[in-house]
PDB file of C-alpha atoms in Angstrom:
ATOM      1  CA  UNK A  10       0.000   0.000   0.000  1.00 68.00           C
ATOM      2  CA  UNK A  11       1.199   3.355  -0.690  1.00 80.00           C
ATOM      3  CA  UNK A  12       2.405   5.378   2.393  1.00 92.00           C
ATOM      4  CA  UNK A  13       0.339   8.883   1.304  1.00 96.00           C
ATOM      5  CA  UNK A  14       2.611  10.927   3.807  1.00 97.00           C
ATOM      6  CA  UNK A  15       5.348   9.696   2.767  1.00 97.00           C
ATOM      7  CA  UNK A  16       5.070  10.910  -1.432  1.00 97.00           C
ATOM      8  CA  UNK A  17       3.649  14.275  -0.055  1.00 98.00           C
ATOM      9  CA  UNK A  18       7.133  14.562   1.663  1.00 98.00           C
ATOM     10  CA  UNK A  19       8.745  13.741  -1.640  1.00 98.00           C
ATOM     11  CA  UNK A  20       6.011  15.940  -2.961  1.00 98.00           C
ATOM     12  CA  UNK A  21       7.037  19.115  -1.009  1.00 98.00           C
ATOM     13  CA  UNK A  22      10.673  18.207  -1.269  1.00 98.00           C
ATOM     14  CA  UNK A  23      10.290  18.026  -5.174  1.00 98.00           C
ATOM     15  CA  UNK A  24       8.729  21.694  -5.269  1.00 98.00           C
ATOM     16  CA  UNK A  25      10.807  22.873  -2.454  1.00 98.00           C
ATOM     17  CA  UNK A  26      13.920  21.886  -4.614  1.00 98.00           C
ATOM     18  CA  UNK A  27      12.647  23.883  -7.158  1.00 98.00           C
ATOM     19  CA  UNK A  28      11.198  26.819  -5.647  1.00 98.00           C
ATOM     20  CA  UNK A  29      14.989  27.208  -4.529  1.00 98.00           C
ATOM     21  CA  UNK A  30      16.261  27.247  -8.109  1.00 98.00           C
ATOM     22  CA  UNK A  31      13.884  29.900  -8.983  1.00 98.00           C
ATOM     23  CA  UNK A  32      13.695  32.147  -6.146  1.00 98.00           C
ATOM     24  CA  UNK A  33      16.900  34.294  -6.147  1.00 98.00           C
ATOM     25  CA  UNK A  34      16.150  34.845  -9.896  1.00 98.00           C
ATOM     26  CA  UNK A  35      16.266  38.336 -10.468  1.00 97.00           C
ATOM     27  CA  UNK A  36      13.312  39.802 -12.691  1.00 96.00           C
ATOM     28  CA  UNK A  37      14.507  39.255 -15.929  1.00 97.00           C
ATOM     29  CA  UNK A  38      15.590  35.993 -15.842  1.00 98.00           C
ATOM     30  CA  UNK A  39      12.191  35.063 -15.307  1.00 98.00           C
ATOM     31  CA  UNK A  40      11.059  36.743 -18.915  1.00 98.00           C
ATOM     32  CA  UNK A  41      13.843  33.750 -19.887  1.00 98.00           C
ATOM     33  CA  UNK A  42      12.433  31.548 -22.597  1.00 98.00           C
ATOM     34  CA  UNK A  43      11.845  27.436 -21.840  1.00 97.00           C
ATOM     35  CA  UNK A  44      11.888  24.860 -24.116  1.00 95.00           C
ATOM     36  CA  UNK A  45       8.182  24.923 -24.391  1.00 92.00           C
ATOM     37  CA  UNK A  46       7.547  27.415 -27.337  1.00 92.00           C
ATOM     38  CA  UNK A  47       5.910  30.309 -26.009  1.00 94.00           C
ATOM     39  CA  UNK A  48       6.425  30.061 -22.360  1.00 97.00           C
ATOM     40  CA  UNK A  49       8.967  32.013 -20.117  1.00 98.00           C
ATOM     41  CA  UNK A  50      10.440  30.628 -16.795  1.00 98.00           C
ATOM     42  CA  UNK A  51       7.586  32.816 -15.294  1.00 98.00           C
ATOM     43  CA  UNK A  52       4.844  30.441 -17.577  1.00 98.00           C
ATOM     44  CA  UNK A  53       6.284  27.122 -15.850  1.00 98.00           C
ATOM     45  CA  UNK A  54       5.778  28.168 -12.347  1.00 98.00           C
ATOM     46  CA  UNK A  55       2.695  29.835 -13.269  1.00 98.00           C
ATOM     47  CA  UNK A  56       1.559  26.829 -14.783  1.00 98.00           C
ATOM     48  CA  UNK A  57       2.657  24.408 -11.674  1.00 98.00           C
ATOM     49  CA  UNK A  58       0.430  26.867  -9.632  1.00 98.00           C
ATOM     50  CA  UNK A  59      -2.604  26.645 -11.994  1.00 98.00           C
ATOM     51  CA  UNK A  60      -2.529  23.034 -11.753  1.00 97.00           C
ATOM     52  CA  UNK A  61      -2.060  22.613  -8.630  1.00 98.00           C
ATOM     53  CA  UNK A  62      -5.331  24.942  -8.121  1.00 98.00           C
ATOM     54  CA  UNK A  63      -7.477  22.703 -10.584  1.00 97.00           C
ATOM     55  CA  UNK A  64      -5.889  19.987  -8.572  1.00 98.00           C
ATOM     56  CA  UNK A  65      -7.250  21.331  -5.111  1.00 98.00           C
ATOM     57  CA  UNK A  66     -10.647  21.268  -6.819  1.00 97.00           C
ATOM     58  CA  UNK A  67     -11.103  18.206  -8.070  1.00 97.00           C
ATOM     59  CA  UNK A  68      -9.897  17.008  -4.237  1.00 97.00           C
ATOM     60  CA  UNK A  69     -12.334  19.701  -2.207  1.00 97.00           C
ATOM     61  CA  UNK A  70     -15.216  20.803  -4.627  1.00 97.00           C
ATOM     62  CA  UNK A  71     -15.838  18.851  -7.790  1.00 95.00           C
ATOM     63  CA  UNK A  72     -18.573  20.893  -9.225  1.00 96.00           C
ATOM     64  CA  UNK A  73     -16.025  23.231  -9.169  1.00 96.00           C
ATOM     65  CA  UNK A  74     -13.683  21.745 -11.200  1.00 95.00           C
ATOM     66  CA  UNK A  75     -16.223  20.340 -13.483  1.00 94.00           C
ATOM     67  CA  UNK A  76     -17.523  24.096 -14.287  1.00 94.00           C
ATOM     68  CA  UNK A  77     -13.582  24.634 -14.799  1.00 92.00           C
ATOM     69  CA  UNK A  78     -13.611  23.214 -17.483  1.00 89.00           C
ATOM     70  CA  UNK A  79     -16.964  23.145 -18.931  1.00 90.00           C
ATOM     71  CA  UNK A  80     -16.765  27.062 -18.817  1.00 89.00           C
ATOM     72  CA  UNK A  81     -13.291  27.475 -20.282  1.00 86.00           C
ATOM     73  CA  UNK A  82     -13.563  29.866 -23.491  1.00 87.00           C
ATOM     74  CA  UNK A  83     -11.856  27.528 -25.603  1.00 87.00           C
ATOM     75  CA  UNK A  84     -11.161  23.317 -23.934  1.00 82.00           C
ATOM     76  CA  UNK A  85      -8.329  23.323 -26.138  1.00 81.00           C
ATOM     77  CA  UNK A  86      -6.300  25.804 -24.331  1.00 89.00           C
ATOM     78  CA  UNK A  87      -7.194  25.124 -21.122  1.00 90.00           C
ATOM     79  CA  UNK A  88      -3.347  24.804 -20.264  1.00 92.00           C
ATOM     80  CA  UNK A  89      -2.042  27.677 -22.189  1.00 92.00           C
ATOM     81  CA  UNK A  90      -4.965  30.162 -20.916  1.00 94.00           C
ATOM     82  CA  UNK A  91      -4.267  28.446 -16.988  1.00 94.00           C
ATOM     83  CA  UNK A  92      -0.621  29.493 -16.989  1.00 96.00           C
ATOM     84  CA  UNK A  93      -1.462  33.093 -18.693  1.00 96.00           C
ATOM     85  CA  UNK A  94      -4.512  33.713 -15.747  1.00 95.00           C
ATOM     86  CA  UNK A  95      -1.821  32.935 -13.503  1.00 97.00           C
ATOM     87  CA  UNK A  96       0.850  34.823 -14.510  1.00 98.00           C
ATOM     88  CA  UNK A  97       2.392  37.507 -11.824  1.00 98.00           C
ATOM     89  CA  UNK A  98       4.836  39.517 -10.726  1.00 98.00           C
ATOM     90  CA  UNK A  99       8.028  36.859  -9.294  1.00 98.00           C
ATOM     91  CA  UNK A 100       7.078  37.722  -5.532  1.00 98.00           C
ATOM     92  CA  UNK A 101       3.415  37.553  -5.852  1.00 98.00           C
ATOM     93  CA  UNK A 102       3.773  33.813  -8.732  1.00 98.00           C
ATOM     94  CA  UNK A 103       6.050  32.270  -6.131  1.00 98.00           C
ATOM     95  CA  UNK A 104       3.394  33.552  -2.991  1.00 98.00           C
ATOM     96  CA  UNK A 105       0.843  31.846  -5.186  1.00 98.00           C
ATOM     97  CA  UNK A 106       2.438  28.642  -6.090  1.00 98.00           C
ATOM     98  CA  UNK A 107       3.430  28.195  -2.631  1.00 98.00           C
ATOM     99  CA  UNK A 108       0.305  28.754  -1.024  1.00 98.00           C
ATOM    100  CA  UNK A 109      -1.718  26.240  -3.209  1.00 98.00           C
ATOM    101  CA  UNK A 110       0.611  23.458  -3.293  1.00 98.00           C
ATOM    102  CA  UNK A 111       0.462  23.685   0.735  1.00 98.00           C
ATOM    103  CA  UNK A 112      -3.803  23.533   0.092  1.00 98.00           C
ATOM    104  CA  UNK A 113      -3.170  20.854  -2.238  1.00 98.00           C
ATOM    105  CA  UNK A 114      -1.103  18.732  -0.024  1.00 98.00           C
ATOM    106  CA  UNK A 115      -3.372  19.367   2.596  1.00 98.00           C
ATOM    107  CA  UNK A 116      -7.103  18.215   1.008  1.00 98.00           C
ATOM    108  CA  UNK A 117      -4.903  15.015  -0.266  1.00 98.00           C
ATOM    109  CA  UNK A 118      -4.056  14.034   3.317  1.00 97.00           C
ATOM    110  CA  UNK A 119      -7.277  14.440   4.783  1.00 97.00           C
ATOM    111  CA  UNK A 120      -9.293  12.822   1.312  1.00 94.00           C
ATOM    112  CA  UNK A 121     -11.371   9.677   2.642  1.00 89.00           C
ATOM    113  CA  UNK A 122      -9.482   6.354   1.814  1.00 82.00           C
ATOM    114  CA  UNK A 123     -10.470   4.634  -1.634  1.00 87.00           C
ATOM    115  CA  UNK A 124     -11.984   8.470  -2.377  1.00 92.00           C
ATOM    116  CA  UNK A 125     -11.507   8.671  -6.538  1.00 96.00           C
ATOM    117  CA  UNK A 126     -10.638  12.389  -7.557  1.00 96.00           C
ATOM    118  CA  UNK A 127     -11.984  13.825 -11.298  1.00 95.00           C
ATOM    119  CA  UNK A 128      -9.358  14.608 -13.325  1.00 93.00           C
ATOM    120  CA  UNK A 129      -8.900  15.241 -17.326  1.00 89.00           C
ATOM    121  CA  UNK A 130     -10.254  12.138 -19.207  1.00 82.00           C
ATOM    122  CA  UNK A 131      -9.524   9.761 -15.722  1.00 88.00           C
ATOM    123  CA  UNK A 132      -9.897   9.586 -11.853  1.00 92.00           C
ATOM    124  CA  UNK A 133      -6.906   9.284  -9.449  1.00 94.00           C
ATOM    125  CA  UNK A 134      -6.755   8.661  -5.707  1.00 96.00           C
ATOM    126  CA  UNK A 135      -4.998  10.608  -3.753  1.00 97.00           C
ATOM    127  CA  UNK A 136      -1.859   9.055  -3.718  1.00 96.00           C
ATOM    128  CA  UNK A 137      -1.893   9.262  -7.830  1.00 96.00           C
ATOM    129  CA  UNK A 138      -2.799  12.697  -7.833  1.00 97.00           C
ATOM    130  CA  UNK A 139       0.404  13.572  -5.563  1.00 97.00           C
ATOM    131  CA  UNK A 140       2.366  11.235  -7.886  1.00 97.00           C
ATOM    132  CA  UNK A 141       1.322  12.963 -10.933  1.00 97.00           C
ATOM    133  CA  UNK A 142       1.963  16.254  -9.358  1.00 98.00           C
ATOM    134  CA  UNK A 143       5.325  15.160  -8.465  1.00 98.00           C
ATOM    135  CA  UNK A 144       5.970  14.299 -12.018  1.00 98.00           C
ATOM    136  CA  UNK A 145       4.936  17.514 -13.397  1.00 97.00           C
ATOM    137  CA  UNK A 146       6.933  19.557 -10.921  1.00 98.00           C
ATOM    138  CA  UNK A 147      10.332  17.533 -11.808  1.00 98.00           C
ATOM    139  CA  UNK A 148       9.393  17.744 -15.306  1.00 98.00           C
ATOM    140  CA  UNK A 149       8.736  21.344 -15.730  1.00 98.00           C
ATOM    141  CA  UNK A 150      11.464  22.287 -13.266  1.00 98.00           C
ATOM    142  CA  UNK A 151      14.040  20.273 -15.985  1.00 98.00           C
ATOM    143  CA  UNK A 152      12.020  22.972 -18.678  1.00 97.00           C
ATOM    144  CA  UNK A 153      13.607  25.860 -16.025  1.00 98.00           C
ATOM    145  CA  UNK A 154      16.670  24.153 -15.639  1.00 98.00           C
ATOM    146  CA  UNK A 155      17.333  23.969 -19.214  1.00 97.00           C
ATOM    147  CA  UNK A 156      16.451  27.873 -19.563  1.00 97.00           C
ATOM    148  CA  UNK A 157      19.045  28.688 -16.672  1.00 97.00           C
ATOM    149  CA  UNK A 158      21.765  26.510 -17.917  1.00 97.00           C
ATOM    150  CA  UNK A 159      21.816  24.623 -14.812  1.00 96.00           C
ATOM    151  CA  UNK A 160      21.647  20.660 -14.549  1.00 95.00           C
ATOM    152  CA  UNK A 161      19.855  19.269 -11.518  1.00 96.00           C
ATOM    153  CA  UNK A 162      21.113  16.189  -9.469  1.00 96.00           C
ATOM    154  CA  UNK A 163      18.853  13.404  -9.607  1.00 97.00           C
ATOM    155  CA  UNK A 164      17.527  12.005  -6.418  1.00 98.00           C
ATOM    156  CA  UNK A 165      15.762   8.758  -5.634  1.00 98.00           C
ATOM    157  CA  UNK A 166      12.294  10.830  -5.921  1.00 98.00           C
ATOM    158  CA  UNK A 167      12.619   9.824  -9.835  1.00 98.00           C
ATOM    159  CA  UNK A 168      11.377   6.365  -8.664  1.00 98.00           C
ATOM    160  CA  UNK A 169       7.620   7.818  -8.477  1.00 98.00           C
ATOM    161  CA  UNK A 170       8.235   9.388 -11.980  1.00 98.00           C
ATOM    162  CA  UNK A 171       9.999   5.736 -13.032  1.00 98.00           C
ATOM    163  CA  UNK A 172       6.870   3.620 -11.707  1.00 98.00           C
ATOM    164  CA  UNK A 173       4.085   6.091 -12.901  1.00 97.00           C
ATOM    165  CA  UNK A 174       6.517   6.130 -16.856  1.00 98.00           C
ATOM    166  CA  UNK A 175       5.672   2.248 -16.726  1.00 98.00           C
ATOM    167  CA  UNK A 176       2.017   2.086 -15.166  1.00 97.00           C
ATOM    168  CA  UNK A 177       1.179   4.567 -18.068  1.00 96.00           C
ATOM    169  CA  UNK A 178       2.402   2.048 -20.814  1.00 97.00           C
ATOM    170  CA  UNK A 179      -1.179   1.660 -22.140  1.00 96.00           C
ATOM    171  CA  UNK A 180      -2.389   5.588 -22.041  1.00 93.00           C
ATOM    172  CA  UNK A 181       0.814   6.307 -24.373  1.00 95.00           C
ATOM    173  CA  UNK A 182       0.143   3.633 -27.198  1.00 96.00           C
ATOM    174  CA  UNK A 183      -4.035   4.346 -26.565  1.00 95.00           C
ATOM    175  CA  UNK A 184      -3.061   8.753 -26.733  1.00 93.00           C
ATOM    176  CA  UNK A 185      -1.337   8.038 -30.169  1.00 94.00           C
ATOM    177  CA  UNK A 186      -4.534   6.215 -31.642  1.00 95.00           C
ATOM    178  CA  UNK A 187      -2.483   2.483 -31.476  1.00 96.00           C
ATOM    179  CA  UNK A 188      -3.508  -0.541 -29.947  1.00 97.00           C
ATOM    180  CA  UNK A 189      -2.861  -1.346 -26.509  1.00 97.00           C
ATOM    181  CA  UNK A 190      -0.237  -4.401 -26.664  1.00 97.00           C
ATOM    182  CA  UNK A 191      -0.902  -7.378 -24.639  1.00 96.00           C
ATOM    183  CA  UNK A 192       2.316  -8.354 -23.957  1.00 97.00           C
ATOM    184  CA  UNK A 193       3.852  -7.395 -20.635  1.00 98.00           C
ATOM    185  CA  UNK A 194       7.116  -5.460 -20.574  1.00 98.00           C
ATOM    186  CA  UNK A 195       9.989  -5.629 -18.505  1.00 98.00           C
ATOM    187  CA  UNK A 196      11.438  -2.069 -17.301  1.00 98.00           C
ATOM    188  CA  UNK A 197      15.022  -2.433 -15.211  1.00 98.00           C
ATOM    189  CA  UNK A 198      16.599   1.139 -14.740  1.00 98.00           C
ATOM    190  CA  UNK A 199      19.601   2.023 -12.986  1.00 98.00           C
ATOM    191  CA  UNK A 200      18.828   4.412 -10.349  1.00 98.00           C
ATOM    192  CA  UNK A 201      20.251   7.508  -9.452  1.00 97.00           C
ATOM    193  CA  UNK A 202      22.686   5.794  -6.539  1.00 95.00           C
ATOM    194  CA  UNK A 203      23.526   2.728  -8.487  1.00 96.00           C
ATOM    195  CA  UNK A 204      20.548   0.557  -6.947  1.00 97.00           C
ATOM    196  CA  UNK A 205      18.530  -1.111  -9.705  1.00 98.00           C
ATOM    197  CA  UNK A 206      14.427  -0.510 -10.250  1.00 98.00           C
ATOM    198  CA  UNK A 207      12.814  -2.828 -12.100  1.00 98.00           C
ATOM    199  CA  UNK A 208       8.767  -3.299 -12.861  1.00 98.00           C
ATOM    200  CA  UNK A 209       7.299  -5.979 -14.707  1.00 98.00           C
ATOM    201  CA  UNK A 210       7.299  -9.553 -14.376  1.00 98.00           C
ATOM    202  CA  UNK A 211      11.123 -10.783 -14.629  1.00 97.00           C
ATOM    203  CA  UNK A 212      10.194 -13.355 -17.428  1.00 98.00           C
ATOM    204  CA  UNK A 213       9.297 -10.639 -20.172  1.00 98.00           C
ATOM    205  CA  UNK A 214      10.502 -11.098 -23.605  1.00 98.00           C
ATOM    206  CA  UNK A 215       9.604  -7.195 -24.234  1.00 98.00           C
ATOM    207  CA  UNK A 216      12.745  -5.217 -21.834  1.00 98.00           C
ATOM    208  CA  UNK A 217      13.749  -2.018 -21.332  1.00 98.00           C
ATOM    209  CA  UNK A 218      16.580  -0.756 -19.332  1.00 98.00           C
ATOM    210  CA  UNK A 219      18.934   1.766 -18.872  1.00 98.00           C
ATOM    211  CA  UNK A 220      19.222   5.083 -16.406  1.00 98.00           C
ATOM    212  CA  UNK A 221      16.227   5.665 -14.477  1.00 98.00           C
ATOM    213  CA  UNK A 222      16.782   9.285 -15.436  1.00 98.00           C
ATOM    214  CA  UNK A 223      16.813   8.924 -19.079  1.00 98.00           C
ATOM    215  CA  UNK A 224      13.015   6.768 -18.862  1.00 98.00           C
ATOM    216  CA  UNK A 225      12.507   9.610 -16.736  1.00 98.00           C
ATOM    217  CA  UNK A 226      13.224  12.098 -19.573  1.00 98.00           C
ATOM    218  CA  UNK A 227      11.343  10.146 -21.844  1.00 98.00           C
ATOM    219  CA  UNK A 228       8.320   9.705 -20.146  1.00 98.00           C
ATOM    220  CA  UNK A 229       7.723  12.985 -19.508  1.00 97.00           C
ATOM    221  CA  UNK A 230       8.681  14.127 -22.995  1.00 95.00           C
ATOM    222  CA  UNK A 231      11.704  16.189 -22.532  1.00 96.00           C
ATOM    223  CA  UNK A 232      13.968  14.557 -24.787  1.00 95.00           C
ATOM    224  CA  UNK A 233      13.882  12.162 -28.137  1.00 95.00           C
ATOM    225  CA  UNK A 234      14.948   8.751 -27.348  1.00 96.00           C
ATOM    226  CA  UNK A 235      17.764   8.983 -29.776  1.00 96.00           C
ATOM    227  CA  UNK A 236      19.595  11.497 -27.143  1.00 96.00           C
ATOM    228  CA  UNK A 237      19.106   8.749 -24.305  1.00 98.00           C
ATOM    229  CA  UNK A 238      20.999   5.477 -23.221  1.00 98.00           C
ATOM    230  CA  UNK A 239      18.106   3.517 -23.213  1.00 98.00           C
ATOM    231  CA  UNK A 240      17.683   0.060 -24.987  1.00 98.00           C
ATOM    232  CA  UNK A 241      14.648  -1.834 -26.341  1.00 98.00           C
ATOM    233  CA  UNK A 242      14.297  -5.489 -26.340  1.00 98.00           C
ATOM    234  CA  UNK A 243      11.328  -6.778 -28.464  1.00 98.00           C
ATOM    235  CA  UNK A 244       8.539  -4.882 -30.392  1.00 98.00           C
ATOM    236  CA  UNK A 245       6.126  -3.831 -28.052  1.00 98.00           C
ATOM    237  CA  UNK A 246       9.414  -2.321 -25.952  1.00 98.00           C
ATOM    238  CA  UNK A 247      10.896  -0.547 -28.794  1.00 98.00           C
ATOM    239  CA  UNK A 248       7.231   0.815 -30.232  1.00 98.00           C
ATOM    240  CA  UNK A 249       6.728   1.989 -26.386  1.00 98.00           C
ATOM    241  CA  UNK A 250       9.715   3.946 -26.099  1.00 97.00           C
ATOM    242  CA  UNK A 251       8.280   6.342 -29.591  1.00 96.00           C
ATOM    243  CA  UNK A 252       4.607   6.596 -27.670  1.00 96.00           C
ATOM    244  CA  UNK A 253       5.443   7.075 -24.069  1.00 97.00           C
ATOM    245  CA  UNK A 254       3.443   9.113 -22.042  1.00 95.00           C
ATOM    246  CA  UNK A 255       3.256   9.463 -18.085  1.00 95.00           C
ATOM    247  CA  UNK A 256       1.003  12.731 -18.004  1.00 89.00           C
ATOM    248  CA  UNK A 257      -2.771  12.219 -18.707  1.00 82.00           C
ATOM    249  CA  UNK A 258      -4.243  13.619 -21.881  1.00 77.00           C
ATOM    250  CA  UNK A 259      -3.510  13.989 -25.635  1.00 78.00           C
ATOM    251  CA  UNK A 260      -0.526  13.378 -27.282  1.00 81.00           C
ATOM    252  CA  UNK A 261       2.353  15.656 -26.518  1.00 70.00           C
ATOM    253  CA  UNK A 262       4.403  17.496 -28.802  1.00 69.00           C
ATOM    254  CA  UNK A 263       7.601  15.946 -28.083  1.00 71.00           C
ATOM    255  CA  UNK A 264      10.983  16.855 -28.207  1.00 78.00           C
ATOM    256  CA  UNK A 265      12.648  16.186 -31.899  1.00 76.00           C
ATOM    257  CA  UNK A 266      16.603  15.005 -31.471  1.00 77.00           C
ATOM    258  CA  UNK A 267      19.455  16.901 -30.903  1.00 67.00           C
ATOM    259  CA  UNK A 268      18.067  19.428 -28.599  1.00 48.00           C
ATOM    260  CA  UNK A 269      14.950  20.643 -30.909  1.00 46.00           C
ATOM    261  CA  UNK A 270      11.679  22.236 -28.448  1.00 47.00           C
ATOM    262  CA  UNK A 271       9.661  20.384 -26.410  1.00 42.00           C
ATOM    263  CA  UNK A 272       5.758  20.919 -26.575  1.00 42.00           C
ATOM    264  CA  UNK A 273       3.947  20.674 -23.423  1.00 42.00           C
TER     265      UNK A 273
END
């Protein structure tokens, strides 16, 4: 069973790592342009925030975030236009990020047990809302950490990103309009202090291993496979790593090789 208190922890310490990165920024480097076309350093945080305010709804009103989305001008920039509402000065963004990612944590450790949460096209529980949350804050602080120039130290945190990149097999192949393979894949990553994480039954003819941060990278869509060590054993392995997908939703834009931009 998952231990709730314990991925909020990782949770906070995943923001908190973060927040650090961006908070002596002066002004302008937060006008600096991120991979994601269109969006400034200012955009990703605003964005974290905006989600983790959609997030709060769907765990303390639902009607509310139902009539989030229902009422949005236009469905298919519900992202773009949540980042853009919350757009603010760098005090007053990082005031508002904070405060709703310390509501969020909060409603998801007092939700009932076995409670199911709305969320786009799925429901979560509690514990895989916090795990997706944790995924989007790594991934869009690698977004900020390419803009800066800075590379982040991996930390065993990446194992929630890791186990959520292989529970989401299906979604990726079913987002890009393929069939959902039957055949169960093997994933055995080397972690970021030389332990091994593997999922998937040991007997799989379908592998894939290599760094846990490079799956990491992939699942999440911030870089091509061709720029990663990982290898593919069998079909269904190899087709997986062009379709992966760990975030809910429609396909994302991807990141083309050697460095190209990444689409949210």
């Amino acid at each position: 069973m998952v231990d709730l208190t314990a991925l909020l922890a990782d949770l906070a310490a995943e923001s908190e790592q973060l927040d650090a990165l961006v908070a002596p920024l002066p002004p302008e480097a937060w006008a600096r342009p991120t991979p994601a076309p269109g969006w400034t350093v200012a955009h990703q945080i605003a964005h974290l925030a905006w989600t983790d305010h959609v997030a709060h709804l769907a765990a303390t009103d639902t009607a509310a975030f139902f009539a989030s989305v229902t009422d949005a001008p236009d469905p298919s920039r519900l992202v773009d236009d949540g980042a853009e509402a919350f757009l603010a000065p760098p005090d007053a963004l990082l005031a508002r990020w904070r405060t709703g990612r310390a509501a969020l944590s909060a409603a998801l450790a007092a939700a009932p047990a076995g409670e199911k949460l709305p969320w786009y096209g799925t429901r979560m529980s509690p514990a895989s809302m916090a795990t997706a949350r944790l995924m989007e804050t790594w991934a869009h602080g690698e977004d900020v950490a390419d803009a800066l120039g800075v590379r982040r130290t991996p930390t065993g945190r990446l194992r929630h990103v890791a186990h959520l990149g292989f529970r989401t097999l299906g979604h990726g192949f079913a987002a890009h309009g393929r069939a959902v393979p039957t055949a169960p894949v093997r994933v055995e990553l080397v972690a970021p202090h030389g332990d091994t994480w593997a999922f998937g039954p040991e007997d799989a003819a379908d592998r894939v291993t290599g760094p846990a941060l490079d799956f990491c990278l992939l699942v999440t869509q911030r870089r091509h496979r061709a720029d990663l060590a990982l290898a593919a054993t069998g079909p269904v392995a190899d087709e997986w790593l062009d379709v992966a997908q760990a975030f809910a939703g429609p396909p994302g834009g991807k990141r083309a090789a050697a460095g190209s931009e990444v689409l949210r």
